[in-house]
PDB file of C-alpha atoms in Angstrom:
ATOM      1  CA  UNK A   1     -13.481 -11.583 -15.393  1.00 67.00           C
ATOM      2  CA  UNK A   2     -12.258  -9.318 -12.749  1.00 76.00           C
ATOM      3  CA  UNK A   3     -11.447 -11.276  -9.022  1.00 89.00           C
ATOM      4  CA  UNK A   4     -10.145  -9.573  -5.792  1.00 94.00           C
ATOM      5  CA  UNK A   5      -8.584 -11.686  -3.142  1.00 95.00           C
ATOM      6  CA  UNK A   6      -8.149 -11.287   0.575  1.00 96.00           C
ATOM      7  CA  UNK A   7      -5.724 -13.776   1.542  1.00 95.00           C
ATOM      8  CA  UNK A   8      -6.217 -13.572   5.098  1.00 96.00           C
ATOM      9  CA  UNK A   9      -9.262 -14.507   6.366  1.00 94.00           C
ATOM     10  CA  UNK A  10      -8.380 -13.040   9.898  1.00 96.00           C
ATOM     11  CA  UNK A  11      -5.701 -10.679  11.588  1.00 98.00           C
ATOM     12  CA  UNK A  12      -4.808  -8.955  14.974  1.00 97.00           C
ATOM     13  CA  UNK A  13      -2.990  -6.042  16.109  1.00 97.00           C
ATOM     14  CA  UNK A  14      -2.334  -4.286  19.126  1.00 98.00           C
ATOM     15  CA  UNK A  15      -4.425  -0.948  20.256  1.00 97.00           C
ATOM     16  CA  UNK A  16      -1.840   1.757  19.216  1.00 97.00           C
ATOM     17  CA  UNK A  17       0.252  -0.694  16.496  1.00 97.00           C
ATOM     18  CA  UNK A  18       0.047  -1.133  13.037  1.00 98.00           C
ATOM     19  CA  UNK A  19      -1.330  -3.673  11.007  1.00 98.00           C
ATOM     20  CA  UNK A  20      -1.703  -4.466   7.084  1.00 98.00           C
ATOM     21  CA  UNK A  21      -4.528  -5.757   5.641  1.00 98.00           C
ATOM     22  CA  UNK A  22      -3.504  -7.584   1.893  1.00 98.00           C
ATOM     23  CA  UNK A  23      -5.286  -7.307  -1.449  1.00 98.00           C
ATOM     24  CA  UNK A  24      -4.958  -8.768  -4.928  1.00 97.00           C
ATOM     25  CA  UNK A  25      -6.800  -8.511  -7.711  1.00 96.00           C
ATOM     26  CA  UNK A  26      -7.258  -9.412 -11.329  1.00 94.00           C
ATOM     27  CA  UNK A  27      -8.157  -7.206 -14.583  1.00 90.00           C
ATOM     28  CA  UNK A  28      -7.362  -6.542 -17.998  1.00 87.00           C
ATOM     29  CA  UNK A  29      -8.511  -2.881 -17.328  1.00 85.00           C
ATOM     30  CA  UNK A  30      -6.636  -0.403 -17.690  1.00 83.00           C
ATOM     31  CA  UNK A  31      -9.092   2.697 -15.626  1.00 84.00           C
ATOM     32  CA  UNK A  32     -10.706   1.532 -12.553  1.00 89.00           C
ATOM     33  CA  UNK A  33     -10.761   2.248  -8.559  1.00 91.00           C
ATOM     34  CA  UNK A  34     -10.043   0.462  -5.886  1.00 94.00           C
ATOM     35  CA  UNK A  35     -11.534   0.530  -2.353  1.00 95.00           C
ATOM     36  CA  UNK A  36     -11.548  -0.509   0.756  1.00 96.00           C
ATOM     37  CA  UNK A  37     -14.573  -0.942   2.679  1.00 95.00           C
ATOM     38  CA  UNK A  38     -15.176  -1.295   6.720  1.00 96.00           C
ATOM     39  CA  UNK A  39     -17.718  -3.374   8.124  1.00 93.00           C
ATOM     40  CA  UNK A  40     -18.650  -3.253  12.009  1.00 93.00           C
ATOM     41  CA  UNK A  41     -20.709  -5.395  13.500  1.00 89.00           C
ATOM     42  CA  UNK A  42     -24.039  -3.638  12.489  1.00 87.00           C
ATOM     43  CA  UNK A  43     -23.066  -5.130   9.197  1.00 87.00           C
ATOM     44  CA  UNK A  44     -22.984  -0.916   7.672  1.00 89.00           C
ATOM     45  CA  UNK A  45     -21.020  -0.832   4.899  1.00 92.00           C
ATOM     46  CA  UNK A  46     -18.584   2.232   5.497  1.00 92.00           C
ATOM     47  CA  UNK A  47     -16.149   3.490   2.841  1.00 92.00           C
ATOM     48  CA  UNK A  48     -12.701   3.945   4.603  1.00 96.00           C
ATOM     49  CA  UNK A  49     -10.239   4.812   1.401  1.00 95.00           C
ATOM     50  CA  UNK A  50     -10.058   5.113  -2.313  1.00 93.00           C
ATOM     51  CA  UNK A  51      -7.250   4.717  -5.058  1.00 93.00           C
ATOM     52  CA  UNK A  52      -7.952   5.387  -8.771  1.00 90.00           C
ATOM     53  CA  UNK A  53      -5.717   3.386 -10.844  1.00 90.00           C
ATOM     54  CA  UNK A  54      -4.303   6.509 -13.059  1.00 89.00           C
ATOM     55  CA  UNK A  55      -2.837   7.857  -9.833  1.00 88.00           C
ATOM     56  CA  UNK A  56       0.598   6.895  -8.938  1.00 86.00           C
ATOM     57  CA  UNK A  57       0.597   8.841  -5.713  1.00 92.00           C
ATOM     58  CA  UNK A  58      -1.358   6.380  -2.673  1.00 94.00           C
ATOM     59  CA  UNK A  59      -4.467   7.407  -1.066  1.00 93.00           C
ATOM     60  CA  UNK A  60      -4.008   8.226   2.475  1.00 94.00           C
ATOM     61  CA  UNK A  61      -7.183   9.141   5.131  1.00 93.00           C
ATOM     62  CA  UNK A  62      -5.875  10.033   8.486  1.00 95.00           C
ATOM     63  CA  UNK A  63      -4.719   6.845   9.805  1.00 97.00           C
ATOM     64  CA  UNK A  64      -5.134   4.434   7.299  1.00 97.00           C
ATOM     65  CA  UNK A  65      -3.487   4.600   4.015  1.00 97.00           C
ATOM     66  CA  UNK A  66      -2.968   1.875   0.908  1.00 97.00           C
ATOM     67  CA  UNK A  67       0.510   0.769  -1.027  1.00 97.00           C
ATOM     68  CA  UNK A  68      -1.177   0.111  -4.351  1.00 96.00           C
ATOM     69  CA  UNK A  69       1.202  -1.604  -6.656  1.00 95.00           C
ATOM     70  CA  UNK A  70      -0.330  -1.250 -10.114  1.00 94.00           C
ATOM     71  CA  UNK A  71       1.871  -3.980 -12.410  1.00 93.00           C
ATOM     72  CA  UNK A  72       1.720  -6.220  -9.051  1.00 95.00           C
ATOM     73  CA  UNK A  73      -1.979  -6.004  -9.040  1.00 95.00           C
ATOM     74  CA  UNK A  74      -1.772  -5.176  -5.518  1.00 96.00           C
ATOM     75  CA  UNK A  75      -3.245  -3.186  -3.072  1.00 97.00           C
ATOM     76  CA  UNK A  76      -2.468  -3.178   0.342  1.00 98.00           C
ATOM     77  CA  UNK A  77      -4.255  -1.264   3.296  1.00 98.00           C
ATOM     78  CA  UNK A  78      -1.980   0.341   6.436  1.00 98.00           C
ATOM     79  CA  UNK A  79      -4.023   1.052   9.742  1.00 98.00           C
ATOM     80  CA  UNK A  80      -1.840   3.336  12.022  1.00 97.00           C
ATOM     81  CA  UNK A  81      -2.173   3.653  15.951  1.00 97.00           C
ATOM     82  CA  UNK A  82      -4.612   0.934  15.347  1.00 97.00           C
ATOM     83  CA  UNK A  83      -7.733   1.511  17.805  1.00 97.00           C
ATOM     84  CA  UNK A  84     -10.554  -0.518  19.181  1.00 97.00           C
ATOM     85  CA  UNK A  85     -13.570   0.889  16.839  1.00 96.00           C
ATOM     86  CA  UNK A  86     -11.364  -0.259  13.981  1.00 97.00           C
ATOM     87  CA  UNK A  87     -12.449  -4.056  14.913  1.00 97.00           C
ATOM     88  CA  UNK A  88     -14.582  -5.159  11.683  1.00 97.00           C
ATOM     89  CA  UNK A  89     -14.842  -7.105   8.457  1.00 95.00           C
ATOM     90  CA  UNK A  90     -12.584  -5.284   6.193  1.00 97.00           C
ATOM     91  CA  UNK A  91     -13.610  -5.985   2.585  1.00 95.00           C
ATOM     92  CA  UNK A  92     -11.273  -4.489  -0.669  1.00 96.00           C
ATOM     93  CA  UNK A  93     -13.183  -4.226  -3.389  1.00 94.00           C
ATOM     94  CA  UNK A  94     -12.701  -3.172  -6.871  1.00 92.00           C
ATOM     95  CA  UNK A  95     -14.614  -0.821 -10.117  1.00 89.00           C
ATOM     96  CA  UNK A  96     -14.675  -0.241 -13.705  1.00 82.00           C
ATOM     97  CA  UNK A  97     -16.118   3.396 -13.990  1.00 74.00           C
ATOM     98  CA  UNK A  98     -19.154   2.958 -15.715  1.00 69.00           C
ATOM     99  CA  UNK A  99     -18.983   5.582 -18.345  1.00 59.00           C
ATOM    100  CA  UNK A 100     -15.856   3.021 -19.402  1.00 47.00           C
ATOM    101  CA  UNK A 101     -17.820  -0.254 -18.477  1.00 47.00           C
ATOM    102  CA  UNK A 102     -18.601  -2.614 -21.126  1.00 47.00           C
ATOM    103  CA  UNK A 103     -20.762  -5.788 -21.428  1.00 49.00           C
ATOM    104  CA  UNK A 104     -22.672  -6.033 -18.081  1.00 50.00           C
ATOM    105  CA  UNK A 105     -19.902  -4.795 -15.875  1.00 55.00           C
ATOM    106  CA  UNK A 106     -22.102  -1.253 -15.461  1.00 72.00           C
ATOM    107  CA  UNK A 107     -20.006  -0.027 -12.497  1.00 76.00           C
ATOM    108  CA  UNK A 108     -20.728  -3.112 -10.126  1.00 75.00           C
ATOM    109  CA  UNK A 109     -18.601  -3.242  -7.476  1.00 84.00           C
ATOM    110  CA  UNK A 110     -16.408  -6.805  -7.144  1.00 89.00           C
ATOM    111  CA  UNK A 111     -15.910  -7.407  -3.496  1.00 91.00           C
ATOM    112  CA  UNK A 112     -12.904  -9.621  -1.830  1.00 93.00           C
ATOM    113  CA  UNK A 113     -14.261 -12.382   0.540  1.00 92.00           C
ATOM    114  CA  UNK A 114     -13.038  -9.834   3.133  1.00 94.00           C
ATOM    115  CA  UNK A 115     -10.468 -10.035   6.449  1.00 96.00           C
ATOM    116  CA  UNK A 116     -11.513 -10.014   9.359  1.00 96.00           C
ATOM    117  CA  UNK A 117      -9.255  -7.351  12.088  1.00 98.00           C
ATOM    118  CA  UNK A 118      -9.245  -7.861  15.824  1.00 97.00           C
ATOM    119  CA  UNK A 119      -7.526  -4.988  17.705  1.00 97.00           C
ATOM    120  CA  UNK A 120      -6.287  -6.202  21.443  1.00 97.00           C
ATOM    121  CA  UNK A 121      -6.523  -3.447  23.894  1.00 95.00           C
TER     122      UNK A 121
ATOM    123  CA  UNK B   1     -29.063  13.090   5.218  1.00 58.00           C
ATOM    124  CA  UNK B   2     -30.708  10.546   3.761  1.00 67.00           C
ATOM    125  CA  UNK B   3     -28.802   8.979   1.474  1.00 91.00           C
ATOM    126  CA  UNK B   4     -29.613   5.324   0.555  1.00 95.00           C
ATOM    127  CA  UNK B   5     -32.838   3.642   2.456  1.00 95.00           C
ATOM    128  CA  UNK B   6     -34.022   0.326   2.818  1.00 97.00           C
ATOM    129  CA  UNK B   7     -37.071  -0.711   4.010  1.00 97.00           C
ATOM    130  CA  UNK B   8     -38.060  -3.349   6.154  1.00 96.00           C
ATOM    131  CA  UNK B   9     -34.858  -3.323   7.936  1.00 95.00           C
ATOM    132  CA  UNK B  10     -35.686  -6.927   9.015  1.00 96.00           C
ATOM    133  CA  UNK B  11     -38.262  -9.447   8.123  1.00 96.00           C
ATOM    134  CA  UNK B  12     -38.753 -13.078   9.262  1.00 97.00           C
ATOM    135  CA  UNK B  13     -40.113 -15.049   5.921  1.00 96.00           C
ATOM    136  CA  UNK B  14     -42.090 -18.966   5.992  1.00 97.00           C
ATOM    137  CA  UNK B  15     -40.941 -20.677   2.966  1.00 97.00           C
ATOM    138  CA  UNK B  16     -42.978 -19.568  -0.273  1.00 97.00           C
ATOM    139  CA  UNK B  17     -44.146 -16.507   1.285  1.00 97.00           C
ATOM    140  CA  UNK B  18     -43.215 -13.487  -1.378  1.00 96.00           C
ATOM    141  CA  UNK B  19     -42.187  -9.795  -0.075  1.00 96.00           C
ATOM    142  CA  UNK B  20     -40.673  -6.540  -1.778  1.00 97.00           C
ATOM    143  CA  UNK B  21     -37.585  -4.863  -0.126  1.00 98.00           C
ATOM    144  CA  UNK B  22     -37.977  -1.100  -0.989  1.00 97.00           C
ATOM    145  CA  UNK B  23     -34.857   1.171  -1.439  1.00 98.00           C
ATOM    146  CA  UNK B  24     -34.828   4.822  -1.725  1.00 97.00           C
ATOM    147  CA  UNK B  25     -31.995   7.234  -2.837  1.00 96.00           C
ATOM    148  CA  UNK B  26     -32.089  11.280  -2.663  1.00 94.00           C
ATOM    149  CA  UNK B  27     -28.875  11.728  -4.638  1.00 91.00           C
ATOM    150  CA  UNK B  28     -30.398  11.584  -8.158  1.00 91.00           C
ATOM    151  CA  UNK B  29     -28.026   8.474  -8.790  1.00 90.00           C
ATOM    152  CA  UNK B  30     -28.132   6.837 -11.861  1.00 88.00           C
ATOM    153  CA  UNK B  31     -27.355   3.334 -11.166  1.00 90.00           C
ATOM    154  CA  UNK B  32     -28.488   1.269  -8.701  1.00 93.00           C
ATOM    155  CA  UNK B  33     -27.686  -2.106  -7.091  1.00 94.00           C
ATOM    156  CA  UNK B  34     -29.178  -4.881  -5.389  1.00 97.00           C
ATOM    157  CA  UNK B  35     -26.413  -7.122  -3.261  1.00 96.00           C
ATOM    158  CA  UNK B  36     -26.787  -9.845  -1.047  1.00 96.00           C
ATOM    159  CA  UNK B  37     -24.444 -10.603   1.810  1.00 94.00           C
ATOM    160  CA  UNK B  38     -23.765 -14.488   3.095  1.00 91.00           C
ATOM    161  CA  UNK B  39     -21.972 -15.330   6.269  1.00 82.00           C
ATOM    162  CA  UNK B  40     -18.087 -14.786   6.206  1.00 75.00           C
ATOM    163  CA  UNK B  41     -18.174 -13.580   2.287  1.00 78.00           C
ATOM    164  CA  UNK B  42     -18.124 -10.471   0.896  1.00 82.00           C
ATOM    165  CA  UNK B  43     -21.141  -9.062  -1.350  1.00 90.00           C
ATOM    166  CA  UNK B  44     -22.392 -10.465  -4.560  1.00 92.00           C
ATOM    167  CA  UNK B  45     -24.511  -8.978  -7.149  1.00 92.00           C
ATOM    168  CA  UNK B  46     -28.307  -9.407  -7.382  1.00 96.00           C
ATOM    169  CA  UNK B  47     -29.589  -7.264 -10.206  1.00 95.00           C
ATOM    170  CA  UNK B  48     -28.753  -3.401 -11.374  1.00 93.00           C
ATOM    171  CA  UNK B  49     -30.123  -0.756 -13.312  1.00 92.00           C
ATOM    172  CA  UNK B  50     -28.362   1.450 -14.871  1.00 88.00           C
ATOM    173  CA  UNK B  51     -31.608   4.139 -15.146  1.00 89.00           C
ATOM    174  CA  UNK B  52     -35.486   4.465 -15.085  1.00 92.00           C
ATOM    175  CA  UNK B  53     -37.359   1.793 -16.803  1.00 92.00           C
ATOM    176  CA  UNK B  54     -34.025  -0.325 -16.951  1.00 91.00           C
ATOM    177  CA  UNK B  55     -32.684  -3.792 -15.145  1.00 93.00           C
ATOM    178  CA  UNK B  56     -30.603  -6.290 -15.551  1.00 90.00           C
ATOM    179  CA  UNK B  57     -29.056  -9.243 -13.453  1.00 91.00           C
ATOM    180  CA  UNK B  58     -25.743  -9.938 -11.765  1.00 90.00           C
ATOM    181  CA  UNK B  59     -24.401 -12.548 -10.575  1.00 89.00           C
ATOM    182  CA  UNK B  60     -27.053 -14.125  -8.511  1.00 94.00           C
ATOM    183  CA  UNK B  61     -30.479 -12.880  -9.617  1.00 96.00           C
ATOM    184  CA  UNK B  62     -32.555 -16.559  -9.579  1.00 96.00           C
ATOM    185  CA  UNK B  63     -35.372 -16.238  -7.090  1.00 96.00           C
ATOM    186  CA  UNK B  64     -35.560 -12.570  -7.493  1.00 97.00           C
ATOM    187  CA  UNK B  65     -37.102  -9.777  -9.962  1.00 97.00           C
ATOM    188  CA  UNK B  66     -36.385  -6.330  -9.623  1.00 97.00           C
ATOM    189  CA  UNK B  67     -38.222  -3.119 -10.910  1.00 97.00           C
ATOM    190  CA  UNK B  68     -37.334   0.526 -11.438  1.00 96.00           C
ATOM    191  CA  UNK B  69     -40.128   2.616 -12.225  1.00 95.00           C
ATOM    192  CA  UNK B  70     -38.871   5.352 -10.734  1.00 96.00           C
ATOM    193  CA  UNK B  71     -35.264   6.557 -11.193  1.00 95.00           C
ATOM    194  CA  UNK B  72     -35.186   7.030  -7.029  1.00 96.00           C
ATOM    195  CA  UNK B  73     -36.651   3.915  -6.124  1.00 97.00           C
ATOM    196  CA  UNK B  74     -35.261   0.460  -7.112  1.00 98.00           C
ATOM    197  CA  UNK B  75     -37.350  -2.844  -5.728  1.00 98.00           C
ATOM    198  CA  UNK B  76     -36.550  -6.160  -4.914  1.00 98.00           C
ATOM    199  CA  UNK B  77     -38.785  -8.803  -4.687  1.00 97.00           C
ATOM    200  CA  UNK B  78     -38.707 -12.654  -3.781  1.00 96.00           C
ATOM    201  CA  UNK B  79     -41.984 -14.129  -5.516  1.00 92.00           C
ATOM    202  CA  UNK B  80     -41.675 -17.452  -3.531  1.00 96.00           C
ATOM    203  CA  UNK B  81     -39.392 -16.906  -0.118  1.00 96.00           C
ATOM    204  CA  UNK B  82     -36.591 -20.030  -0.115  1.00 97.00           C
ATOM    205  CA  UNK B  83     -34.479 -20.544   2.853  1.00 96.00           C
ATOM    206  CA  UNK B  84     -31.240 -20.084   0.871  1.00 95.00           C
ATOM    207  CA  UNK B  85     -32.175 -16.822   0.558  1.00 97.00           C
ATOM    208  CA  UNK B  86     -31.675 -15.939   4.261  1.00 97.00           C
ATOM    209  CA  UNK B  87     -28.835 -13.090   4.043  1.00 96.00           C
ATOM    210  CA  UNK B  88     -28.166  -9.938   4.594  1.00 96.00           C
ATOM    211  CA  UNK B  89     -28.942  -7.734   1.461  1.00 97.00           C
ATOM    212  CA  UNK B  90     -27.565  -4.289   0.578  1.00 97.00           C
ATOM    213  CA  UNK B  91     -29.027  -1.176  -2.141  1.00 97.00           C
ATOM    214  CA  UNK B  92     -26.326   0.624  -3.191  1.00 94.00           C
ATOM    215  CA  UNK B  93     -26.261   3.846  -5.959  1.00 92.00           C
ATOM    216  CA  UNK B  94     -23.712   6.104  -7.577  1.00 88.00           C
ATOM    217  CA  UNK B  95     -23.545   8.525 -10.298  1.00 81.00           C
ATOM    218  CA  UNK B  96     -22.784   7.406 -13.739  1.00 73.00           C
ATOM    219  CA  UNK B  97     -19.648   9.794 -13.707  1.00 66.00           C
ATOM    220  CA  UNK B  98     -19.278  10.718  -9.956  1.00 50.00           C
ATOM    221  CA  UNK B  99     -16.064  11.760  -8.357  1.00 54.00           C
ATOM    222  CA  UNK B 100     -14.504   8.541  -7.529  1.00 52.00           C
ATOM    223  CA  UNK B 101     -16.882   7.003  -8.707  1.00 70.00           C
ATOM    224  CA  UNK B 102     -18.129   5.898  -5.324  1.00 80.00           C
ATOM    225  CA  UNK B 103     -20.786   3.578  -4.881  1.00 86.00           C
ATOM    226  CA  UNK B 104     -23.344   4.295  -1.371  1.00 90.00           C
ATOM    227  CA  UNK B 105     -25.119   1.785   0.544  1.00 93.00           C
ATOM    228  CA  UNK B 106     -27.847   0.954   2.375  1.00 94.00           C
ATOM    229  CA  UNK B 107     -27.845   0.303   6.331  1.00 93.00           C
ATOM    230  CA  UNK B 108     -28.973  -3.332   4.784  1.00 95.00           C
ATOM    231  CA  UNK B 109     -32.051  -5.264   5.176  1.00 96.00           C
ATOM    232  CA  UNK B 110     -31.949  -9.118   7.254  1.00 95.00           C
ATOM    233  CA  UNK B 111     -33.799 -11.573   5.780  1.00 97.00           C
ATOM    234  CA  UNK B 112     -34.764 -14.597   7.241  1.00 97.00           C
ATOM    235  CA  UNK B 113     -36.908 -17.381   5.568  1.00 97.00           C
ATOM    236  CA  UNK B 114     -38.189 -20.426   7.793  1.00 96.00           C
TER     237      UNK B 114
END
């Protein structure tokens, strides 16, 4: 069974520092995605990046990119210049396409039990 | 802009009461999801359906059935409202072979059974 871990329940940065936000995770799988999800206090779930697991190169969105380590089963996310709307539940979670899912995997997303980011102006 | 609905957006349950969350999508998804969302843990799977006419449960489906009669529409209901299922709970679609493969939620509907 896939599992994602968030080994730190909280973190804090700075307004204008950086801060790294850790994920592992577990699969035999050899095609699947990784994300990272942002959730604000209106509990919206907001995509903020995405890393297929084919691709060597790592995603990067403006400020925030990820340092996925594929034989580590790691995957890392890097907020830059952090800034005070990036307070929120951060949650990595992970996918088996489902064109290559089998049994009842179907595409479902497995979540992390997510970190929570305070940013200190 | 639609994207993924949910309706009610909040609802206040007694104990054994039964209700239907609705959620909509406009994207002509294929799959759909039903998640529910505890304090301080991430999201865990309800039921899905990978297309019209189809369903099947996740990880935590007891106290709930689902139906998808239509391929936009996917239902949850509670027959008989218990207060362990007070959370937050989430619809979420995608594509069966989308571009990323990127899976869209719901603004979320709060639940609360009494």
């Amino acid at each position: 069974a896939q599992t994602v871990t968030q080994s730190q329940p909280e973190m804090s940065v700075q307004e204008a520092e950086t801060v790294t936000l850790s994920c592992t995770y577990d699969t035999s799988e050899s095609d699947y995605y990784l994300f990272w999800y942002k959730q604000p206090p209106s509990r919206q779930m907001i995509l903020v990046i995405r890393q297929e697991a084919y691709k060597q190169q790592n995603a990067t969105e403006n400020r925030f990119s990820v340092n996925f380590q594929k034989a580590a089963k790691s995957f890392s996310l890097k907020i830059s210049d952090s800034q005070l709307g990036d307070a929120a539940m951060y949650f990595c979670a992970y996918r088996i396409p489902p064109t290559n899912a089998g049994g009842t995997s179907y595409g479902k997303l497995t979540f992390g039990q997510g970190t929570i980011l305070t940013v200190h102006p | 802009n639609a994207g993924v609905t949910q309706t009610p957006k909040f609802r206040v349950l007694k104990t054994g009461q039964s209700m239907t969350l609705l959620c909509a999508q406009d994207m002509n998804h294929e799959y759909m999801y039903w998640y529910r969302q505890d304090p301080g843990m991430g999201l865990r799977l309800i039921h899905y359906s990978v297309g019209e006419g189809t369903t099947a449960k996740g990880e935590v489906p007891d106290g709930y059935n689902v139906s998808r009669l239509k391929k936009q529409n996917f239902l949850l209901g509670l027959e008989s409202a218990a207060p362990s299922q007070t959370s937050v709970y989430f619809c979420a679609s995608s594509h069966n072979r989308a571009s990323g493969n990127t899976i869209y939620f719901g603004e979320g509907s709060w639940l609360t059974v009494v």
